[in-house]
Short mmCIF file of N, CA, C and O in Angstrom, two decimals:
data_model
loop_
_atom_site.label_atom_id
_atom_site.label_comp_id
_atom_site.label_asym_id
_atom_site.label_seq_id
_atom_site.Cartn_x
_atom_site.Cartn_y
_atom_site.Cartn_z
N UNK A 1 -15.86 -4.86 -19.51
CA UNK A 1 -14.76 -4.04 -19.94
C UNK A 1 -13.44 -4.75 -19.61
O UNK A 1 -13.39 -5.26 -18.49
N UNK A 2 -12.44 -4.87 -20.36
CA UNK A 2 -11.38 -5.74 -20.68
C UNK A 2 -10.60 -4.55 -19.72
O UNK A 2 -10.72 -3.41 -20.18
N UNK A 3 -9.75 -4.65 -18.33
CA UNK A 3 -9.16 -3.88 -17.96
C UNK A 3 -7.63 -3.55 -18.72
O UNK A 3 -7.61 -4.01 -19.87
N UNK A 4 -6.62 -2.99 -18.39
CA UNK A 4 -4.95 -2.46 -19.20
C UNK A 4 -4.31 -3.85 -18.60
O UNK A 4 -3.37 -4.26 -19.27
N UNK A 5 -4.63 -4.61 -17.51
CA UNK A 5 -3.61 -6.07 -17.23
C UNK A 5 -4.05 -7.15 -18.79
O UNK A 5 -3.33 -7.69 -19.63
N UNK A 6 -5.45 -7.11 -18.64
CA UNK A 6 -6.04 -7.74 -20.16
C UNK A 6 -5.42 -7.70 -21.55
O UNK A 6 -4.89 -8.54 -22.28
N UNK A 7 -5.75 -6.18 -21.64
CA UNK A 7 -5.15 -5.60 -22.59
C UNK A 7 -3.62 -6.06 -22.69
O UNK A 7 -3.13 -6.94 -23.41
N UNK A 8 -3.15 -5.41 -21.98
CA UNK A 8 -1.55 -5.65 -21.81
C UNK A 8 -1.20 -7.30 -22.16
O UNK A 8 -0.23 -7.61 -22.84
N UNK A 9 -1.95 -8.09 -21.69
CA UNK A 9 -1.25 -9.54 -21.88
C UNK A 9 -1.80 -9.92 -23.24
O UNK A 9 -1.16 -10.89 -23.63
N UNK A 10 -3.01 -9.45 -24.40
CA UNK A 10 -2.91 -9.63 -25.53
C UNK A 10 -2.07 -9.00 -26.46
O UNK A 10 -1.63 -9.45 -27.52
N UNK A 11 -1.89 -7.88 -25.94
CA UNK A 11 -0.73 -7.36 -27.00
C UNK A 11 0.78 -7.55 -26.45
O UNK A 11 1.67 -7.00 -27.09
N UNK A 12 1.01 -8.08 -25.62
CA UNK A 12 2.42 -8.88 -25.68
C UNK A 12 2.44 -10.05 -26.09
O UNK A 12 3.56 -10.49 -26.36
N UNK A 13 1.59 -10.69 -26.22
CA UNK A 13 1.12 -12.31 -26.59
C UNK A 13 1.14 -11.96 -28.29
O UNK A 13 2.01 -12.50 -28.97
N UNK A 14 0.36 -11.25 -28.80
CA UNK A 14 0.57 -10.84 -30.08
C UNK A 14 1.55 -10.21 -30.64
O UNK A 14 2.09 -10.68 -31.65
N UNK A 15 1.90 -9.19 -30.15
CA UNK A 15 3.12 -8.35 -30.94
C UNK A 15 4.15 -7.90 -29.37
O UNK A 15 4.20 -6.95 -28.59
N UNK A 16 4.86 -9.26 -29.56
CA UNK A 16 5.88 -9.77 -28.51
C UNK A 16 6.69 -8.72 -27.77
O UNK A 16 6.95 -8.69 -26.57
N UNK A 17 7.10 -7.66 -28.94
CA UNK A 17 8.45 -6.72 -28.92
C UNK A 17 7.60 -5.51 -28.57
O UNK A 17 8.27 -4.48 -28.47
N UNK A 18 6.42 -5.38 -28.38
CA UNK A 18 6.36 -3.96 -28.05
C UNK A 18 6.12 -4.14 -26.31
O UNK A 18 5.74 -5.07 -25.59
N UNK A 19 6.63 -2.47 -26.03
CA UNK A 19 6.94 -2.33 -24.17
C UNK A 19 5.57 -1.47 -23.84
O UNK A 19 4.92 -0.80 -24.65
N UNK A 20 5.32 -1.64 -22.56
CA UNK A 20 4.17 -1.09 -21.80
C UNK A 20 4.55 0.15 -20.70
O UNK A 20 5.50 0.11 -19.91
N UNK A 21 4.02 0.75 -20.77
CA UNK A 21 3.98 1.23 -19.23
C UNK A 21 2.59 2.03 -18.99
O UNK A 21 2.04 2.87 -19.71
N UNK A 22 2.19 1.47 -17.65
CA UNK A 22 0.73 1.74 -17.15
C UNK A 22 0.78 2.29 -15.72
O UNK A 22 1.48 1.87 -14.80
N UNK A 23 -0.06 3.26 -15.72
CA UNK A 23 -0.15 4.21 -14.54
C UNK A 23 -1.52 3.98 -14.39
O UNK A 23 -2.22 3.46 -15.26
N UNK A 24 -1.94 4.37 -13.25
CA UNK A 24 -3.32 4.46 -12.85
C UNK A 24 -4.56 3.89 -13.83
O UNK A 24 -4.90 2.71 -13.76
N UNK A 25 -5.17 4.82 -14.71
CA UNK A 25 -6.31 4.05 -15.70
C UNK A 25 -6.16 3.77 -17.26
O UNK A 25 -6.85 3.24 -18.13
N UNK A 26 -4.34 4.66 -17.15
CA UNK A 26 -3.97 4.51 -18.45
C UNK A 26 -2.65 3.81 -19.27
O UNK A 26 -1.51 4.22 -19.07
N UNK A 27 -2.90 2.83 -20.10
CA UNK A 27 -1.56 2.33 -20.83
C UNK A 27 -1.29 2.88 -21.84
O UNK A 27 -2.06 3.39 -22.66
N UNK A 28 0.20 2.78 -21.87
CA UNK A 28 0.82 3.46 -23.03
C UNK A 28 1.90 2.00 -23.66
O UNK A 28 2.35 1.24 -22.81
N UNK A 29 2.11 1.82 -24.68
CA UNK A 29 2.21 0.78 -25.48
C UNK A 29 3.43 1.33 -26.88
O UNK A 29 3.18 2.32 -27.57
N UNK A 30 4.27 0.76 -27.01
CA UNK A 30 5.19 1.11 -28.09
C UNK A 30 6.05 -0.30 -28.65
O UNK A 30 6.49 -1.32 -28.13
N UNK A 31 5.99 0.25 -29.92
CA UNK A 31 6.85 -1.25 -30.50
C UNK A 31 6.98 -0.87 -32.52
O UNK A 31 6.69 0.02 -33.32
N UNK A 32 7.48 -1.92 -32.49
CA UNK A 32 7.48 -1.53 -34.34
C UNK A 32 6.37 -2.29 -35.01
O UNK A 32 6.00 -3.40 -34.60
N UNK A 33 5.78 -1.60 -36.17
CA UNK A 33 5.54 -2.54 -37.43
C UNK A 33 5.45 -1.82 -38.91
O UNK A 33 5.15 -0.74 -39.42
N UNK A 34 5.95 -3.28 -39.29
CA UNK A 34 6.31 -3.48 -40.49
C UNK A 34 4.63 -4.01 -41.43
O UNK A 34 4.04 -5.09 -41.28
N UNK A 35 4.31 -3.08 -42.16
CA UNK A 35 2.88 -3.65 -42.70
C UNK A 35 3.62 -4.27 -43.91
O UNK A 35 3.04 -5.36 -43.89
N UNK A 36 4.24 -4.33 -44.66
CA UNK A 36 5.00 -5.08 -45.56
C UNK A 36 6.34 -5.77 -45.64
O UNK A 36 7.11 -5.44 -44.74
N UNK A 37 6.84 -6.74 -46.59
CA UNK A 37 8.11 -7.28 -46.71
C UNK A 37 9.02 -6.32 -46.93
O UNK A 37 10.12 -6.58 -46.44
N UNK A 38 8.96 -5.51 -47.38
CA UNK A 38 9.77 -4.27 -48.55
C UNK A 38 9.35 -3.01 -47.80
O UNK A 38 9.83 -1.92 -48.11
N UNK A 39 8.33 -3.15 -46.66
CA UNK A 39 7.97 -1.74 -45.32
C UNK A 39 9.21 -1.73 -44.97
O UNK A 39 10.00 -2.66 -45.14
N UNK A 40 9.54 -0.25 -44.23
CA UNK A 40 10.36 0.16 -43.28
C UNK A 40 9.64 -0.28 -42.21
O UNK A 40 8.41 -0.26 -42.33
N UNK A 41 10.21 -0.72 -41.01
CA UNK A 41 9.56 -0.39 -39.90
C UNK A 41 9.18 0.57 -39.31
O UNK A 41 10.11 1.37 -39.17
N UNK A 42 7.73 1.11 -38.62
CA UNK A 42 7.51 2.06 -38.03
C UNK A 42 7.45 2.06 -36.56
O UNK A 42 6.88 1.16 -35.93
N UNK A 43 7.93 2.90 -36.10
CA UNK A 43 7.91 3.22 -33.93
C UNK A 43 6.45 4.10 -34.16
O UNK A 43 6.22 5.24 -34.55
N UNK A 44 5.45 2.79 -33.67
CA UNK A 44 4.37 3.74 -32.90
C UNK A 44 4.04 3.29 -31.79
O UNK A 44 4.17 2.16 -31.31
N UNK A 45 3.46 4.51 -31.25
CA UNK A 45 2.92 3.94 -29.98
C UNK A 45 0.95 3.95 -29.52
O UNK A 45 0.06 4.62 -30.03
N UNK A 46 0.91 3.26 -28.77
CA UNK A 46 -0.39 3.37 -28.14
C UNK A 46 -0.79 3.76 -26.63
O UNK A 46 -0.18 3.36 -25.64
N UNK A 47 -2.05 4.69 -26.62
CA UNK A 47 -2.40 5.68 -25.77
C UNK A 47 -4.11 4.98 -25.11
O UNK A 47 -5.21 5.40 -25.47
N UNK A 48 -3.91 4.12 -24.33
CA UNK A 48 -5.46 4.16 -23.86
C UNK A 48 -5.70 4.21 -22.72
O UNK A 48 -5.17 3.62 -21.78
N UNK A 49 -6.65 5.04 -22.75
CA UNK A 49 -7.39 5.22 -21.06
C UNK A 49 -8.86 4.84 -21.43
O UNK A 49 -9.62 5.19 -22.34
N UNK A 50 -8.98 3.82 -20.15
CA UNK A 50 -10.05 3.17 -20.04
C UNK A 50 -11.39 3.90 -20.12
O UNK A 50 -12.45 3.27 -20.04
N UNK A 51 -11.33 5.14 -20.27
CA UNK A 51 -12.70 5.82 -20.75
C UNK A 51 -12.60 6.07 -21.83
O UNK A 51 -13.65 6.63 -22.12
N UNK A 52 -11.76 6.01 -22.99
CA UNK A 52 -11.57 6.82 -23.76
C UNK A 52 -11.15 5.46 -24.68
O UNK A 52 -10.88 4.28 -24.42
N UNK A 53 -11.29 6.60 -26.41
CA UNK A 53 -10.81 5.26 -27.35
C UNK A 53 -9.39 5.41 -27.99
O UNK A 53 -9.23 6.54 -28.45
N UNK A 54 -8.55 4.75 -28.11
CA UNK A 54 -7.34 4.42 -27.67
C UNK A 54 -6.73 5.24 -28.93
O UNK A 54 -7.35 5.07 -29.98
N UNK A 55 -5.75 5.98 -28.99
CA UNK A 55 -5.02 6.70 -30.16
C UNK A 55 -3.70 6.75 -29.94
O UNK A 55 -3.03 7.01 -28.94
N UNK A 56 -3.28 6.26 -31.76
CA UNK A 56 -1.62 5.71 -32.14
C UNK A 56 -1.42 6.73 -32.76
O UNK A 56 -2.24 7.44 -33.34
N UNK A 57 0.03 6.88 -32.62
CA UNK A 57 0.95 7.71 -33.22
C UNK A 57 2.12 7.02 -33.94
O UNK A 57 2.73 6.04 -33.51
N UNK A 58 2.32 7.59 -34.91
CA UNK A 58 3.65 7.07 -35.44
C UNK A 58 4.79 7.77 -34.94
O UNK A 58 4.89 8.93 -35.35
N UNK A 59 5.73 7.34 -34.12
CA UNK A 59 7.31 7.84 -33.39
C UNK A 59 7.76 8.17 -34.92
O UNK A 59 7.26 9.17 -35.44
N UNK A 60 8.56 7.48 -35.57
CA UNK A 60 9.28 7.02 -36.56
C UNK A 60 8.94 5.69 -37.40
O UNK A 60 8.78 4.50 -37.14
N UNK A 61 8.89 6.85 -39.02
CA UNK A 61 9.67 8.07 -39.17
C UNK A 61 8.19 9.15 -39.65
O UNK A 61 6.99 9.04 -39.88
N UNK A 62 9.10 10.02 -39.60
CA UNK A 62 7.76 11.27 -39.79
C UNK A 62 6.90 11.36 -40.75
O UNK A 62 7.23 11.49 -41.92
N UNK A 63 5.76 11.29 -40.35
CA UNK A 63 4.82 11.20 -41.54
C UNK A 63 4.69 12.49 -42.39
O UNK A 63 5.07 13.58 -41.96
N UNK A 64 4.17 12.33 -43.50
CA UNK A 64 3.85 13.47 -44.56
C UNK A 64 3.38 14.38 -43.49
O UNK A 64 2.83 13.97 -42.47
N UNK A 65 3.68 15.87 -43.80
CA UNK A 65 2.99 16.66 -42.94
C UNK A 65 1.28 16.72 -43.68
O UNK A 65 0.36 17.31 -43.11
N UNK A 66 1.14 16.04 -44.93
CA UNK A 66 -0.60 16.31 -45.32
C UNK A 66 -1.22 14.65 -45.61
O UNK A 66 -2.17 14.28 -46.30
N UNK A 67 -0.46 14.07 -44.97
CA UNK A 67 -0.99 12.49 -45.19
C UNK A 67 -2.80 12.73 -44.68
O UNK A 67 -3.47 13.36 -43.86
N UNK A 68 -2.91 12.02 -45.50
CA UNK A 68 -5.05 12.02 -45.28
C UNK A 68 -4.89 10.25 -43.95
O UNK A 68 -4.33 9.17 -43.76
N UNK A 69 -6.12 11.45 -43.37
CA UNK A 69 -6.88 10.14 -42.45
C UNK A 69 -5.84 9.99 -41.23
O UNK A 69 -5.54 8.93 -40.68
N UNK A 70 -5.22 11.67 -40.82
CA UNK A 70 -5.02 11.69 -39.61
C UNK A 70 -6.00 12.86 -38.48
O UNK A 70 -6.43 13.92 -38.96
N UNK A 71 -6.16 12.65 -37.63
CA UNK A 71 -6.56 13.48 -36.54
C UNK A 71 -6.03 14.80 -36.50
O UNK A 71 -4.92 14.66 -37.02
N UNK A 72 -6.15 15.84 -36.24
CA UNK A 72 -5.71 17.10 -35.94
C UNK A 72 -4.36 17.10 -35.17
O UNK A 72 -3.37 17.73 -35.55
N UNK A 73 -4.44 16.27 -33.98
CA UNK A 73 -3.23 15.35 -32.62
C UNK A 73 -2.33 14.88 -33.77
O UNK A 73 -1.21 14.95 -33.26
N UNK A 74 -2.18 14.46 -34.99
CA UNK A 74 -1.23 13.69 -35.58
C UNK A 74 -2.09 12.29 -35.13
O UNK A 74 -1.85 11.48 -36.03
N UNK A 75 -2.76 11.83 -34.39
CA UNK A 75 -3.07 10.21 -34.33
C UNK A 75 -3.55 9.97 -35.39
O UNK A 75 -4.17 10.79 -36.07
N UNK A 76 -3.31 8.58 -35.76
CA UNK A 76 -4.22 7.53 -36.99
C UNK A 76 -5.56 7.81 -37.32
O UNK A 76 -5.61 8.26 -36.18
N UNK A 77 -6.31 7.92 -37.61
CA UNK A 77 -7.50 7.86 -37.88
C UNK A 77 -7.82 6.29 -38.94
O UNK A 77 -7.34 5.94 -40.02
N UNK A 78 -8.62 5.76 -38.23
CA UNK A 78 -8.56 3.84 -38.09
C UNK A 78 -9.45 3.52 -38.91
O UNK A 78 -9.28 2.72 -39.83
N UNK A 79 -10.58 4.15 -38.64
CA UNK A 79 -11.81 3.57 -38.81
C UNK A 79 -12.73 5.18 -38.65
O UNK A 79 -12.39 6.27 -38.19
N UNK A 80 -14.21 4.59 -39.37
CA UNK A 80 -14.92 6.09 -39.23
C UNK A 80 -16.05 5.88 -37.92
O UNK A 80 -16.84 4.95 -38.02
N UNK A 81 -16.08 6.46 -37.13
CA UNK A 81 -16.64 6.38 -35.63
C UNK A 81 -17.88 6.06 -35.77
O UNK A 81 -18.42 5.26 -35.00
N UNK A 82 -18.73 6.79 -37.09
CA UNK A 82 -19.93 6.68 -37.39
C UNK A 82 -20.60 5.08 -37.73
O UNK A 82 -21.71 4.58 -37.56
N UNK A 83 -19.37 4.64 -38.26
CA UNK A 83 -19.60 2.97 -38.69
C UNK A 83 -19.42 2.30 -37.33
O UNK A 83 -20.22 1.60 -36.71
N UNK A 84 -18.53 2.58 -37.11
CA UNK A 84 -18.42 1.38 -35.67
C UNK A 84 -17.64 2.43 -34.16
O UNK A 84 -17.33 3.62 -34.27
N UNK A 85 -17.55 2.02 -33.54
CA UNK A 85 -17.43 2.65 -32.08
C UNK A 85 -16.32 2.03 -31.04
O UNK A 85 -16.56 0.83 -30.87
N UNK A 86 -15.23 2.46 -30.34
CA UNK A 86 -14.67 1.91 -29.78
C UNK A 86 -15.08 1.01 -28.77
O UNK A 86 -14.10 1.38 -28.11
N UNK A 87 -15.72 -0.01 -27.87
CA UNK A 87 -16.46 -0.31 -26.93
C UNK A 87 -15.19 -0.87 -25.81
O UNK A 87 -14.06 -1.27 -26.11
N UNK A 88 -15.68 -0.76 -24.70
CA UNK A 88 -14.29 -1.36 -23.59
C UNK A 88 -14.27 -2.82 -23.58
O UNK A 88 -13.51 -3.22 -22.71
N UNK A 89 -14.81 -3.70 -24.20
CA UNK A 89 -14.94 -5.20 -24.42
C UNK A 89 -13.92 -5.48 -25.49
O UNK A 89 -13.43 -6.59 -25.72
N UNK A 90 -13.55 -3.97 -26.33
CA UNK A 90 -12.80 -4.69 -27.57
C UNK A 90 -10.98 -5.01 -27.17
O UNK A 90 -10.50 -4.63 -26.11
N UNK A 91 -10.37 -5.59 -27.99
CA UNK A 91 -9.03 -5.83 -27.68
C UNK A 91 -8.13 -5.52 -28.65
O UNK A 91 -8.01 -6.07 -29.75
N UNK A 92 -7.32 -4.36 -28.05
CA UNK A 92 -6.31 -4.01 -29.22
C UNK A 92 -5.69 -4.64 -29.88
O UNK A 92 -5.47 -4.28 -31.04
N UNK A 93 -5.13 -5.88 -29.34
CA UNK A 93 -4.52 -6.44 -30.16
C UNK A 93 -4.78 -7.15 -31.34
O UNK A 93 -3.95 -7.63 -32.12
N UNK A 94 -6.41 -7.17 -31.41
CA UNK A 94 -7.10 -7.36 -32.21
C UNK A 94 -7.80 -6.60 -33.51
O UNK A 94 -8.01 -6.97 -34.67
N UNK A 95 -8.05 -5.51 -32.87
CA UNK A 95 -8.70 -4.37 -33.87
C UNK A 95 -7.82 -3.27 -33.92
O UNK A 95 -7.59 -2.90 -35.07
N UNK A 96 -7.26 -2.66 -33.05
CA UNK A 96 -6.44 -1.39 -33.24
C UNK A 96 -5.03 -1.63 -33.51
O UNK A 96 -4.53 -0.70 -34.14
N UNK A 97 -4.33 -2.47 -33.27
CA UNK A 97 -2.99 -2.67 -33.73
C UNK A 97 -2.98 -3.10 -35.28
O UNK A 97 -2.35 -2.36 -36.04
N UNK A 98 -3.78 -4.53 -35.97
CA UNK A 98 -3.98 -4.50 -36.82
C UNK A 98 -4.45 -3.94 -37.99
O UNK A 98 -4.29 -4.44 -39.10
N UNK A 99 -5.23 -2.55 -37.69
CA UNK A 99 -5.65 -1.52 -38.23
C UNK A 99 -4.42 -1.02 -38.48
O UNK A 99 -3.92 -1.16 -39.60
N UNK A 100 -3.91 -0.51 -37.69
CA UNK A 100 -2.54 0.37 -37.69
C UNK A 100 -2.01 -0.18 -38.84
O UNK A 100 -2.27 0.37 -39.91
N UNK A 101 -1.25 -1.23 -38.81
CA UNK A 101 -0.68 -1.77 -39.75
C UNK A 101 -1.12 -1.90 -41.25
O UNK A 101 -0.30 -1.96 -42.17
N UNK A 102 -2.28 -1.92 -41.41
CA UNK A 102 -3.31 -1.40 -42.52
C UNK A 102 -3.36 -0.09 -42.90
O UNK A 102 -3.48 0.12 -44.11
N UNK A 103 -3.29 0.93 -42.10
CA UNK A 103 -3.16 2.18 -42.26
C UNK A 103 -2.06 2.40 -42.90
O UNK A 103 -2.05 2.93 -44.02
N UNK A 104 -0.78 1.96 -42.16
CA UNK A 104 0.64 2.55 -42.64
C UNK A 104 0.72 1.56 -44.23
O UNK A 104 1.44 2.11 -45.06
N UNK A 105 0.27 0.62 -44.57
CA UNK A 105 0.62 0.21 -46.06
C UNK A 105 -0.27 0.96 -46.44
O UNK A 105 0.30 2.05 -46.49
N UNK A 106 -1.81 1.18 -46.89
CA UNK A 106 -2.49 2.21 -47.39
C UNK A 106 -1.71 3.64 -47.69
O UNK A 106 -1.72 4.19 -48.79
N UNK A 107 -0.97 4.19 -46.40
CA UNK A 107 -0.45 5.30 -46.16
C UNK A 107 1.16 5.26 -47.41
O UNK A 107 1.53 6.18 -48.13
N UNK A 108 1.68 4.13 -47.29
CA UNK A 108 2.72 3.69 -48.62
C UNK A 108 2.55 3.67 -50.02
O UNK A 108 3.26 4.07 -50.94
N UNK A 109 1.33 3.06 -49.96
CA UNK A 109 0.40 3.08 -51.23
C UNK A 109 0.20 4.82 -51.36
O UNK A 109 0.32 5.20 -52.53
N UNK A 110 -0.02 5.68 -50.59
CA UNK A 110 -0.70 6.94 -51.26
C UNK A 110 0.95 7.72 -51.55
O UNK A 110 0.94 8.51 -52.49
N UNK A 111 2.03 7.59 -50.97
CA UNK A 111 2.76 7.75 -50.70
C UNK A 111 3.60 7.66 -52.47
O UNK A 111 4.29 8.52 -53.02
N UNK A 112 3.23 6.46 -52.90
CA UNK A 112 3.52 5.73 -54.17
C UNK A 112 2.68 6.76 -55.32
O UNK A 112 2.97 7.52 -56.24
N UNK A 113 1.97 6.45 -54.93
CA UNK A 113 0.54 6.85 -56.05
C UNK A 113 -0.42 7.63 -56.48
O UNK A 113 -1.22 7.75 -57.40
N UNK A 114 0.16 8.45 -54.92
CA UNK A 114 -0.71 9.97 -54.44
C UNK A 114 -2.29 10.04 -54.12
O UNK A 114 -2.88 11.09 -53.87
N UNK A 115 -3.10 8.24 -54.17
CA UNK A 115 -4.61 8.49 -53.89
C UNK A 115 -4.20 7.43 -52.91
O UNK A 115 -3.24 6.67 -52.99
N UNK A 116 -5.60 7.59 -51.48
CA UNK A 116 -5.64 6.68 -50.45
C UNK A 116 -6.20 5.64 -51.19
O UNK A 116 -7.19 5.90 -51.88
N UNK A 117 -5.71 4.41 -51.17
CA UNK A 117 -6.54 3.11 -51.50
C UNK A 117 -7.00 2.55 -50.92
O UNK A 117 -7.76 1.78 -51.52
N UNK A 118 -7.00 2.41 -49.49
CA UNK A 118 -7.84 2.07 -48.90
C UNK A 118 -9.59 2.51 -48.25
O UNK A 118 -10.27 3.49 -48.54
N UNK A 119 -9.87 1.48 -47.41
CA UNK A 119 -11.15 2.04 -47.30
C UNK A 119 -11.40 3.17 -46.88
O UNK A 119 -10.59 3.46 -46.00
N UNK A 120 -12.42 4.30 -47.14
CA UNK A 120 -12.64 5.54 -46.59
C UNK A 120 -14.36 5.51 -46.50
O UNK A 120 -15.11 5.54 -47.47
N UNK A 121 -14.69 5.46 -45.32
CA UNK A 121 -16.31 6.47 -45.68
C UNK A 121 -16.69 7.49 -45.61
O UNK A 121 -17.88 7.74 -45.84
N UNK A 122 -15.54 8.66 -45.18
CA UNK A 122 -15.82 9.50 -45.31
C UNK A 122 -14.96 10.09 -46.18
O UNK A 122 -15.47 11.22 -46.20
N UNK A 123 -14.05 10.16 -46.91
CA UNK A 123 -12.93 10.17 -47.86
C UNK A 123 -12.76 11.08 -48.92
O UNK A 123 -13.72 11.51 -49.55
N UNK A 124 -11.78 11.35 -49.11
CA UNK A 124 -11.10 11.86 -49.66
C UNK A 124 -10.08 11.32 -50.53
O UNK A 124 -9.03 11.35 -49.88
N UNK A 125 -9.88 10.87 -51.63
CA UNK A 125 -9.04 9.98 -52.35
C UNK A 125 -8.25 10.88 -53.28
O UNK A 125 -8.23 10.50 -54.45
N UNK A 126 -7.48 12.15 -52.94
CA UNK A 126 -7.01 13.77 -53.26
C UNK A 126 -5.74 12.66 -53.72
O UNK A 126 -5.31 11.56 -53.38
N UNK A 127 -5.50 13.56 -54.57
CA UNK A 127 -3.71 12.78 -54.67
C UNK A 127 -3.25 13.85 -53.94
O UNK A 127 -3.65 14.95 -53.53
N UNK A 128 -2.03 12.95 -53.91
CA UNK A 128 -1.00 13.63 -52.90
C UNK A 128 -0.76 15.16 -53.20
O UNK A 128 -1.20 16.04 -52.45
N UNK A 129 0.08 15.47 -54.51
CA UNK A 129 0.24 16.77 -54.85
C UNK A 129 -0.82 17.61 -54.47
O UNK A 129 -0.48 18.68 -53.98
N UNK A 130 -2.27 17.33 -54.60
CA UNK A 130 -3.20 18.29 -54.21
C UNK A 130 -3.01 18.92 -52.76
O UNK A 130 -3.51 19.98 -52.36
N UNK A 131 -2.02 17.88 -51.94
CA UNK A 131 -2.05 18.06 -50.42
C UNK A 131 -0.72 18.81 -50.56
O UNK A 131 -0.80 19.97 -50.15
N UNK A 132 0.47 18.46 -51.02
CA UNK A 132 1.71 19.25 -50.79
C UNK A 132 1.64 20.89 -51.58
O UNK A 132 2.60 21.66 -51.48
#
């Protein structure tokens, strides 16, 4: 299991500008991204405790209140749990940050076009209006 000092030094090594702060078993992680040239930047942050699998939020700016392929919490919903599994060996800066950033252009795209284009296995590809 990759401890939050681990963690912490790949995702500053990778995405330079985002800040940390870690208490006891848990880091919390914030910074911007931009999934496109022509993206706004987004303020999210990251939530992991070493038992648990790690969940982002977008700060800014506010998401659709019916955007598909979020959590109940408002967190991202990344990936489908059933396909793959968070394990404590993995490294955010690797799989969950870059997801993120995948999410929020997908999330632009539905935004545009009103269907998720990206991958779903459990999915819902509703246009938007069906949600507002």
């Amino acid at each position: 299991m990759l401890n939050l000092a681990m963690q912490d030094l790949h995702i500053r090594n990778s995405f330079p500008g985002f800040s940390r702060n870690i208490a006891r078993s848990t880091g919390m992680w914030s910074g911007k991204i931009q999934p496109s040239d022509i993206s706004c930047c987004y303020d999210v942050s990251i939530e992991y405790n070493l038992a648990k699998t790690p969940k982002v939020s977008v700060r800014w700016p506010t998401l659709h209140p019916r955007a598909p392929h979020l959590y109940p919490d408002g967190t991202l919903c990344l990936y489908w749990p059933k396909e793959w599994r968070w394990q404590g060996n993995e490294i955010i800066a690797e799989t969950i940050l870059p997801w993120t950033a995948l999410w929020l252009y997908y999330y632009e795209l539905w935004l545009d076009t009103g269907y998720w284009l990206g991958p779903s296995a459990h999915g819902t590809n509703k246009m938007l209006s069906e949600h507002t």
